[in-house]
CSV table of C-alpha atoms in Angstrom, one decimal:
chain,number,residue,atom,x,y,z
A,1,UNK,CA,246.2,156.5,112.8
A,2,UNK,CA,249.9,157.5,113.3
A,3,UNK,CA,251.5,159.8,111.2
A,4,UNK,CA,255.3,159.6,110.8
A,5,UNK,CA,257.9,162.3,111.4
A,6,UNK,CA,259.2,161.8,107.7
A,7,UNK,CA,258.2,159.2,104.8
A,8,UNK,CA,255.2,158.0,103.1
A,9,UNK,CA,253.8,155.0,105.3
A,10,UNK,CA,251.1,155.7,107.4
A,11,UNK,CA,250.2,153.3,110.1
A,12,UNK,CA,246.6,152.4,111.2
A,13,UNK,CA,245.9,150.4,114.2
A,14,UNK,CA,242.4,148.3,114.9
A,15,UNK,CA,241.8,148.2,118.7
A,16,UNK,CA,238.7,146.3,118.7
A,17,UNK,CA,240.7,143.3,116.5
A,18,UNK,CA,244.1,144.1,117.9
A,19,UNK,CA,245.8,144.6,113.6
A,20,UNK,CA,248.1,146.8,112.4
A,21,UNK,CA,247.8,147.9,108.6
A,22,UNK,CA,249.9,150.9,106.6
A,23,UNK,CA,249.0,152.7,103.9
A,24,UNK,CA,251.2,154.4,101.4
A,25,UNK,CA,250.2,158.3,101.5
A,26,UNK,CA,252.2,160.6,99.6
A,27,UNK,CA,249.7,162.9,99.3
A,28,UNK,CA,250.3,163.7,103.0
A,29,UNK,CA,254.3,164.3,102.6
A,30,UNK,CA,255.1,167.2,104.3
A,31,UNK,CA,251.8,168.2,105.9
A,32,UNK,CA,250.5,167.8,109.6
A,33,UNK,CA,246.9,167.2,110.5
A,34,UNK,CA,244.4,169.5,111.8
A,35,UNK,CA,241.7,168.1,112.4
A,36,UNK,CA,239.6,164.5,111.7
A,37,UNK,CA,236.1,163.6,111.3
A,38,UNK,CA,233.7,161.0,109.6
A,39,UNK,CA,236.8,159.1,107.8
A,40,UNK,CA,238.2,163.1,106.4
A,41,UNK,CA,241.7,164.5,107.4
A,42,UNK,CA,241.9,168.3,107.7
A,43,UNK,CA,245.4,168.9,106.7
A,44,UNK,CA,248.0,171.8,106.6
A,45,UNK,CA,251.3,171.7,104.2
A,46,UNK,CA,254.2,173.0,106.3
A,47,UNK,CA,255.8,174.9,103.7
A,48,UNK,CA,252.6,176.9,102.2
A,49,UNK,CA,250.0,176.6,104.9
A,50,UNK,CA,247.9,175.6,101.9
A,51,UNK,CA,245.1,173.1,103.8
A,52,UNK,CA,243.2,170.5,102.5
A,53,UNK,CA,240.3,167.9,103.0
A,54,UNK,CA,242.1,164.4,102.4
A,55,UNK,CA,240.1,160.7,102.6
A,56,UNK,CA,242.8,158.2,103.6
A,57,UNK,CA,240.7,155.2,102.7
A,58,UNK,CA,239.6,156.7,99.2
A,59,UNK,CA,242.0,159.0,98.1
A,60,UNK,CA,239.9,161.9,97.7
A,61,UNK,CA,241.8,165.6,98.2
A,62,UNK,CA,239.7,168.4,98.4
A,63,UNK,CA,241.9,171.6,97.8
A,64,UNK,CA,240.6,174.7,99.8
A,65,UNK,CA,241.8,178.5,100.6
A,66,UNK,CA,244.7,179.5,102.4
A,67,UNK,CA,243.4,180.6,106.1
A,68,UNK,CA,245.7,183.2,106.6
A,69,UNK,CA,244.2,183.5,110.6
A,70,UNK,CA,247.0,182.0,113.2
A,71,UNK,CA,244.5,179.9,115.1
A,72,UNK,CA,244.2,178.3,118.3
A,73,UNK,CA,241.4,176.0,117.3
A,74,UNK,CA,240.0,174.3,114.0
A,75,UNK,CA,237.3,171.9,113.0
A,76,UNK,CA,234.7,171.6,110.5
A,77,UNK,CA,231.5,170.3,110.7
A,78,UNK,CA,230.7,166.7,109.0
A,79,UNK,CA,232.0,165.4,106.1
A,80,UNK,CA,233.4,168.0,103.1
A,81,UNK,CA,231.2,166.0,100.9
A,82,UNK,CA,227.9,166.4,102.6
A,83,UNK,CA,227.5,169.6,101.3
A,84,UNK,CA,226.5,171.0,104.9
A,85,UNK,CA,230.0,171.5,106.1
A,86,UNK,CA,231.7,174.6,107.3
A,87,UNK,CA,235.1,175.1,109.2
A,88,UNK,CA,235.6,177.0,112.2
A,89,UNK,CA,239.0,178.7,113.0
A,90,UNK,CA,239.3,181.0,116.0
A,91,UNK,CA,242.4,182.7,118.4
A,92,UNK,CA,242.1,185.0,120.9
A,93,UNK,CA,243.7,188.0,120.0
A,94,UNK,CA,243.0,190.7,122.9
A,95,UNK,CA,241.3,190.8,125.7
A,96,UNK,CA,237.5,190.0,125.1
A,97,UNK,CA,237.7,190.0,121.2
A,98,UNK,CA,238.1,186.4,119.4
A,99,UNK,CA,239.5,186.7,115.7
A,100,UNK,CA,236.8,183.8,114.2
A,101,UNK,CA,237.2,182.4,110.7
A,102,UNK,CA,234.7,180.5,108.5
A,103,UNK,CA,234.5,179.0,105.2
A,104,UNK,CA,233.2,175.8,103.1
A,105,UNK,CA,234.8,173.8,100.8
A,106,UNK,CA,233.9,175.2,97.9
A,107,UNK,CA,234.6,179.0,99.2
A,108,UNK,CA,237.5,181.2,97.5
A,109,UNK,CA,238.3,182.6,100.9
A,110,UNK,CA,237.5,182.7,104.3
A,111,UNK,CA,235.5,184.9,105.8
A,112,UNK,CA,237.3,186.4,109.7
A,113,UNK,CA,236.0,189.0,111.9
A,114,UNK,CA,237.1,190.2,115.6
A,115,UNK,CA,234.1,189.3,117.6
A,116,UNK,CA,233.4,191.0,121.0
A,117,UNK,CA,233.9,187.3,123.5
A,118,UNK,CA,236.9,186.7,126.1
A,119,UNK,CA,237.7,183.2,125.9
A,120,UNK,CA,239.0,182.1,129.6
A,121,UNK,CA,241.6,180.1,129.0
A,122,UNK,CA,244.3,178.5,131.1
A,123,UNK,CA,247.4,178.5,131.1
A,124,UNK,CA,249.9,177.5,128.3
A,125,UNK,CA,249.7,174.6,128.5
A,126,UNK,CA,246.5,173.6,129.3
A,127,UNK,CA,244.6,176.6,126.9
A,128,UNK,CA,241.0,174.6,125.6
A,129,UNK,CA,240.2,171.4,124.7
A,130,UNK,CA,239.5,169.5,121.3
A,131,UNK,CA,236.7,171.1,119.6
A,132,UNK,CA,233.2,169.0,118.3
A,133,UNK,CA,229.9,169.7,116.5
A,134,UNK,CA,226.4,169.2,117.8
A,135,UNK,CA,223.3,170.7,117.7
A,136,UNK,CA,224.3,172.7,114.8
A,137,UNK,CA,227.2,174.6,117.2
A,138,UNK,CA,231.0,174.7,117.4
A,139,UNK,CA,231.5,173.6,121.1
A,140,UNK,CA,235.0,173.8,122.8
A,141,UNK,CA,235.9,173.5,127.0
A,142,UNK,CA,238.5,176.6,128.4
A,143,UNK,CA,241.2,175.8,130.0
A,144,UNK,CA,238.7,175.7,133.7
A,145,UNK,CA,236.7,173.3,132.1
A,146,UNK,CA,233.9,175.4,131.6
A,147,UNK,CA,231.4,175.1,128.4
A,148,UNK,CA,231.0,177.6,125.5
A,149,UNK,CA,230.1,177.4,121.6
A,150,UNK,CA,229.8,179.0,118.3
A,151,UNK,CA,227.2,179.5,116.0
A,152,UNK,CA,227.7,180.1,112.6
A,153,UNK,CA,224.5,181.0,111.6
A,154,UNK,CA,224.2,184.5,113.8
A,155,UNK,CA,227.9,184.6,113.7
A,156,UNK,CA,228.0,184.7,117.3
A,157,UNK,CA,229.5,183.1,120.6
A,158,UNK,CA,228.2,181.8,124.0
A,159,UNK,CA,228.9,180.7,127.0
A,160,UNK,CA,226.5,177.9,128.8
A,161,UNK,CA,226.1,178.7,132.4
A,162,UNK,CA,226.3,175.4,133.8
A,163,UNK,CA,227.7,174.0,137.6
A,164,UNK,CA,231.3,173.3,136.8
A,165,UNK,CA,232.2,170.6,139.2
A,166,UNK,CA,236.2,171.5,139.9
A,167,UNK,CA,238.6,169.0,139.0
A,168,UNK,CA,241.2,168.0,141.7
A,169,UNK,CA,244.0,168.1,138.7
A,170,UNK,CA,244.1,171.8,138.1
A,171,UNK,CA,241.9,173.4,140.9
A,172,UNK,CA,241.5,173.4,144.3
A,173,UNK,CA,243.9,172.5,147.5
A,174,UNK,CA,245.4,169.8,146.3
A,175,UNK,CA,246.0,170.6,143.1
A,176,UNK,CA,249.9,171.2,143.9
A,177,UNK,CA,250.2,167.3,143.9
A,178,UNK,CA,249.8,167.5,140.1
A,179,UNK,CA,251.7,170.7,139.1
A,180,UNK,CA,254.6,168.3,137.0
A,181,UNK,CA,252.1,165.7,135.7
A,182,UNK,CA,250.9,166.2,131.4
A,183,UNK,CA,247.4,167.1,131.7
A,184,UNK,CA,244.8,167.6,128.6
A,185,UNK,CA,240.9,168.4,128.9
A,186,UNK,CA,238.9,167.0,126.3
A,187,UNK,CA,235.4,167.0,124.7
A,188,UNK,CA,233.1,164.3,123.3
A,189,UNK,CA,229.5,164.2,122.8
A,190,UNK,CA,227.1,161.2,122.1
A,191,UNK,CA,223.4,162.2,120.6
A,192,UNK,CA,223.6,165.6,121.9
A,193,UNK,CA,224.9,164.9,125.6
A,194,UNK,CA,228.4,166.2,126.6
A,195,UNK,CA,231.1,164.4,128.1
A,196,UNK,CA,234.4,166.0,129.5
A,197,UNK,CA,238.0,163.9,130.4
A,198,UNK,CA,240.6,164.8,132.3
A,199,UNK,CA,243.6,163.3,132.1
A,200,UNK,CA,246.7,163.7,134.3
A,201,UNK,CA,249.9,161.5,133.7
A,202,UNK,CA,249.5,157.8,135.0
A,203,UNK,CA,246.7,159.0,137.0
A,204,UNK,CA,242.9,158.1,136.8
A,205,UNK,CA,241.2,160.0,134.6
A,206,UNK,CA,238.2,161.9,136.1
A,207,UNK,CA,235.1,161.7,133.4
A,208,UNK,CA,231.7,164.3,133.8
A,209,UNK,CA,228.7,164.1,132.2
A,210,UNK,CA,226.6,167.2,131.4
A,211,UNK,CA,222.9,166.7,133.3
A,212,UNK,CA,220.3,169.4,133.6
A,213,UNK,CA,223.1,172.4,133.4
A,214,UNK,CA,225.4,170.6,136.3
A,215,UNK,CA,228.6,168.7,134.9
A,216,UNK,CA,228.3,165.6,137.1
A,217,UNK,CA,231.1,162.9,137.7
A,218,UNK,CA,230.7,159.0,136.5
A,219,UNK,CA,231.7,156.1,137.3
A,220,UNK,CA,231.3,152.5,135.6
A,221,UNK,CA,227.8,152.1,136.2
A,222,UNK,CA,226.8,155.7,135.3
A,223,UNK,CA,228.8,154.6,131.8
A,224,UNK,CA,226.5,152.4,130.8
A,225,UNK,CA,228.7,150.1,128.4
A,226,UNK,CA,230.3,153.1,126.5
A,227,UNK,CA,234.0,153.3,125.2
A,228,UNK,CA,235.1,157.2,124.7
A,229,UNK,CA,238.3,157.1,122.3
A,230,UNK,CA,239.7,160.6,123.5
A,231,UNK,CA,242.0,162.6,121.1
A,232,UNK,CA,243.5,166.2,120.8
A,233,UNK,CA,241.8,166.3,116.9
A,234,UNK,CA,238.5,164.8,117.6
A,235,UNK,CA,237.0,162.1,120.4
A,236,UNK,CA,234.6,159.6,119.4
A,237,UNK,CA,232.3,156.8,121.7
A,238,UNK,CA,230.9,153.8,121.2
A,239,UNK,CA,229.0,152.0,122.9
A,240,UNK,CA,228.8,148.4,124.0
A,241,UNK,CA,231.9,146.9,121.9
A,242,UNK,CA,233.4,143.8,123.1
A,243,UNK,CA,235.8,143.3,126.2
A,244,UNK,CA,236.1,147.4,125.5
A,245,UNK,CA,233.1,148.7,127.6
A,246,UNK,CA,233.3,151.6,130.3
A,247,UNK,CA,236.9,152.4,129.0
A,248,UNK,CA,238.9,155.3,127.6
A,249,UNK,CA,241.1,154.5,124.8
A,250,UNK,CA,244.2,156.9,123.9
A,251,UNK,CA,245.9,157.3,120.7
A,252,UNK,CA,248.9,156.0,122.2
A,253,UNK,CA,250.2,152.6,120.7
A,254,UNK,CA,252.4,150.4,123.3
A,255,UNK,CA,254.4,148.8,120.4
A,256,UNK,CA,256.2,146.3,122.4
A,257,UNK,CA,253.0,144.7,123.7
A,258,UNK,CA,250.8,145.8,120.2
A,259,UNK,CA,248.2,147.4,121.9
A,260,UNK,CA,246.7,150.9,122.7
A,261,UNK,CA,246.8,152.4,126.2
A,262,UNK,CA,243.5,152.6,127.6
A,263,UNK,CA,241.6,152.8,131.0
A,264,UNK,CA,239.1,150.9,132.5
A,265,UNK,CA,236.8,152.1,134.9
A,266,UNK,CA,235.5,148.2,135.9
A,267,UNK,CA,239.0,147.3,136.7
A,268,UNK,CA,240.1,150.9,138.2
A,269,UNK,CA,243.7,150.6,136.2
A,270,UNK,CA,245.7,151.1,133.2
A,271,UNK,CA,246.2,148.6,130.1
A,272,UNK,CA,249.2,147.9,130.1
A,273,UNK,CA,250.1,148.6,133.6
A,274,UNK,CA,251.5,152.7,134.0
A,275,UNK,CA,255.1,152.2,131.6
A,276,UNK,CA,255.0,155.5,130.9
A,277,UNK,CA,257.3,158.9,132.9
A,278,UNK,CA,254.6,161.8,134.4
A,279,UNK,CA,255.3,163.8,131.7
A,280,UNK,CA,254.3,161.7,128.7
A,281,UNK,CA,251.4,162.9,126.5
A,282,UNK,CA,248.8,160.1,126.7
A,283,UNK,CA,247.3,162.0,123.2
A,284,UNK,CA,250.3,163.0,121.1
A,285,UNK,CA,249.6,165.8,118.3
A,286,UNK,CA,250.7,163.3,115.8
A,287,UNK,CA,248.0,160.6,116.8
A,288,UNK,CA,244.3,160.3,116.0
A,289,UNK,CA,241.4,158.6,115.8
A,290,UNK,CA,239.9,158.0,112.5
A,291,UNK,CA,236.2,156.6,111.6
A,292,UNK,CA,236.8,153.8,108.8
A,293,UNK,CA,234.4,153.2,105.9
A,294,UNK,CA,232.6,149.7,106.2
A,295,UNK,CA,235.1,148.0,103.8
A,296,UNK,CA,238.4,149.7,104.7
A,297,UNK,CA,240.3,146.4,104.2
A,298,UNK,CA,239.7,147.0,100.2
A,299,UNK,CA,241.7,150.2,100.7
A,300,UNK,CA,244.6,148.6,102.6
């Protein structure tokens, strides 16, 4: 889904049958998205910081408080409908205490407390990585790559102490070779097994797996047929999809050739071939992913 800088059509784009739709939003004028899960939008108005749940395919809005917390992170849970679903909001404010914010859709406020944890992020421009839900936990990657989570039951935080493999893109000798190259870290997990993908310009991305507390790297064969569709707001993975397996798609659209960019691990290269300058963000902040219902085209 590509959201435009100004006006009401929205543009949705079907890798698997190479199709471009729209859809005419207005409810979405002059609001950026936060997050995206199961088919929902998490949105934000620009003007009021009033945020909202929004269905693209259905129409549905779902008003909720103002978070008054200045976040570095958001996500909820599952779908605002299930009536399971809580939000997460969190920033670092000081050295070892994390400002975290919760609340549910039907809530009157949220509910934020300084908790006692250091986030270790990186630098500025590589802080943390997209955050997901599984096994009933908020789970986000620092800027180092390393694994920690939230649970909103005991209100509390965690690290995992797992074997964090370094990644030649920010650590280590070499890393110098990659100082002026975009990078992003991001999560995905597929029935409770954690993936992380490092991206640096036109350069391979490097993929772990989480086995037995030691992040390992994979290749093709360790892939086993999936497709991971990375994004800043949420990453999901499929597996076994045709002409699309052991790939990483990007929310990028190459409009001149009418196809995302994408990398496959069988082939070792890019599709299309590297068009793009070191610095370009292969997951813009106005691009996601977004899970369809089985009938979308009634929507369109």
């Amino acid at each position: 889904m590509y959201l435009p800088k100004r006006g009401n059509l929205f543009e949705l784009y079907d890798p698997l049958q190479q199709k471009l739709y729209t859809l005419n939003l207005p409810e979405l004028a002059k609001s950026t998205v936060c997050y995206s899960r199961d088919g929902w939008l998490l949105m934000r108005k620009t003007i009021s910081s009033e945020m909202f749940f929004f269905n693209p395919f259905t129409r549905k809005l779902i008003n909720l408080p103002k978070c008054a917390l200045s976040y570095d992170a958001i996500a909820f849970s599952c779908a605002p409908t299930s009536g399971t679903c809580v939000l997460l909001a969190f920033k670092h404010v000081a050295y070892g205490i994390t400002a975290t914010s919760t609340c549910h859709p039907e809530a009157t406020e949220w509910v934020t407390e300084d908790l006692h944890f250091h986030l270790h992020f990186g630098s500025d421009t590589l802080k943390h990585s997209n955050v997901v839900y599984a096994k009933r936990h908020f789970y986000c990657l620092d800027g180092q790559g390393r694994l920690y989570y939230f649970d909103p039951s005991s209100r509390e935080w965690h690290f995992i102490y797992e074997y964090n493999q370094p990644c030649p893109y920010i650590s280590g000798r070499l890393s110098y070779r990659y100082e002026r190259k975009k990078k992003r870290i991001l999560l995905a997990v597929r029935k409770g097994v954690f993936f992380k993908i490092y991206t640096c310009g036109g350069e391979k991305p490097i993929v772990y797996k989480l086995e037995d507390d030691k992040w390992e790297e994979i290749n093709s064969t360790m892939l086993d047929g999936l497709t991971i569709f990375t994004g800043l707001h949420f990453s999901e993975m499929r597996v076994n999809l045709p002409w699309m397996r052991n790939s990483v798609y990007f929310p990028r659209l190459r409009f001149n050739v009418k196809r995302c960019v994408s990398y496959s691990f069988d082939e070792e290269r890019y599709y299309p071939r590297k068009q793009w300058q070191e610095q370009e963000d292969l997951c813009p902040l106005e691009n996601l992913w977004i899970r369809p219902p089985k009938k979308a085209l009634d929507y369109m």
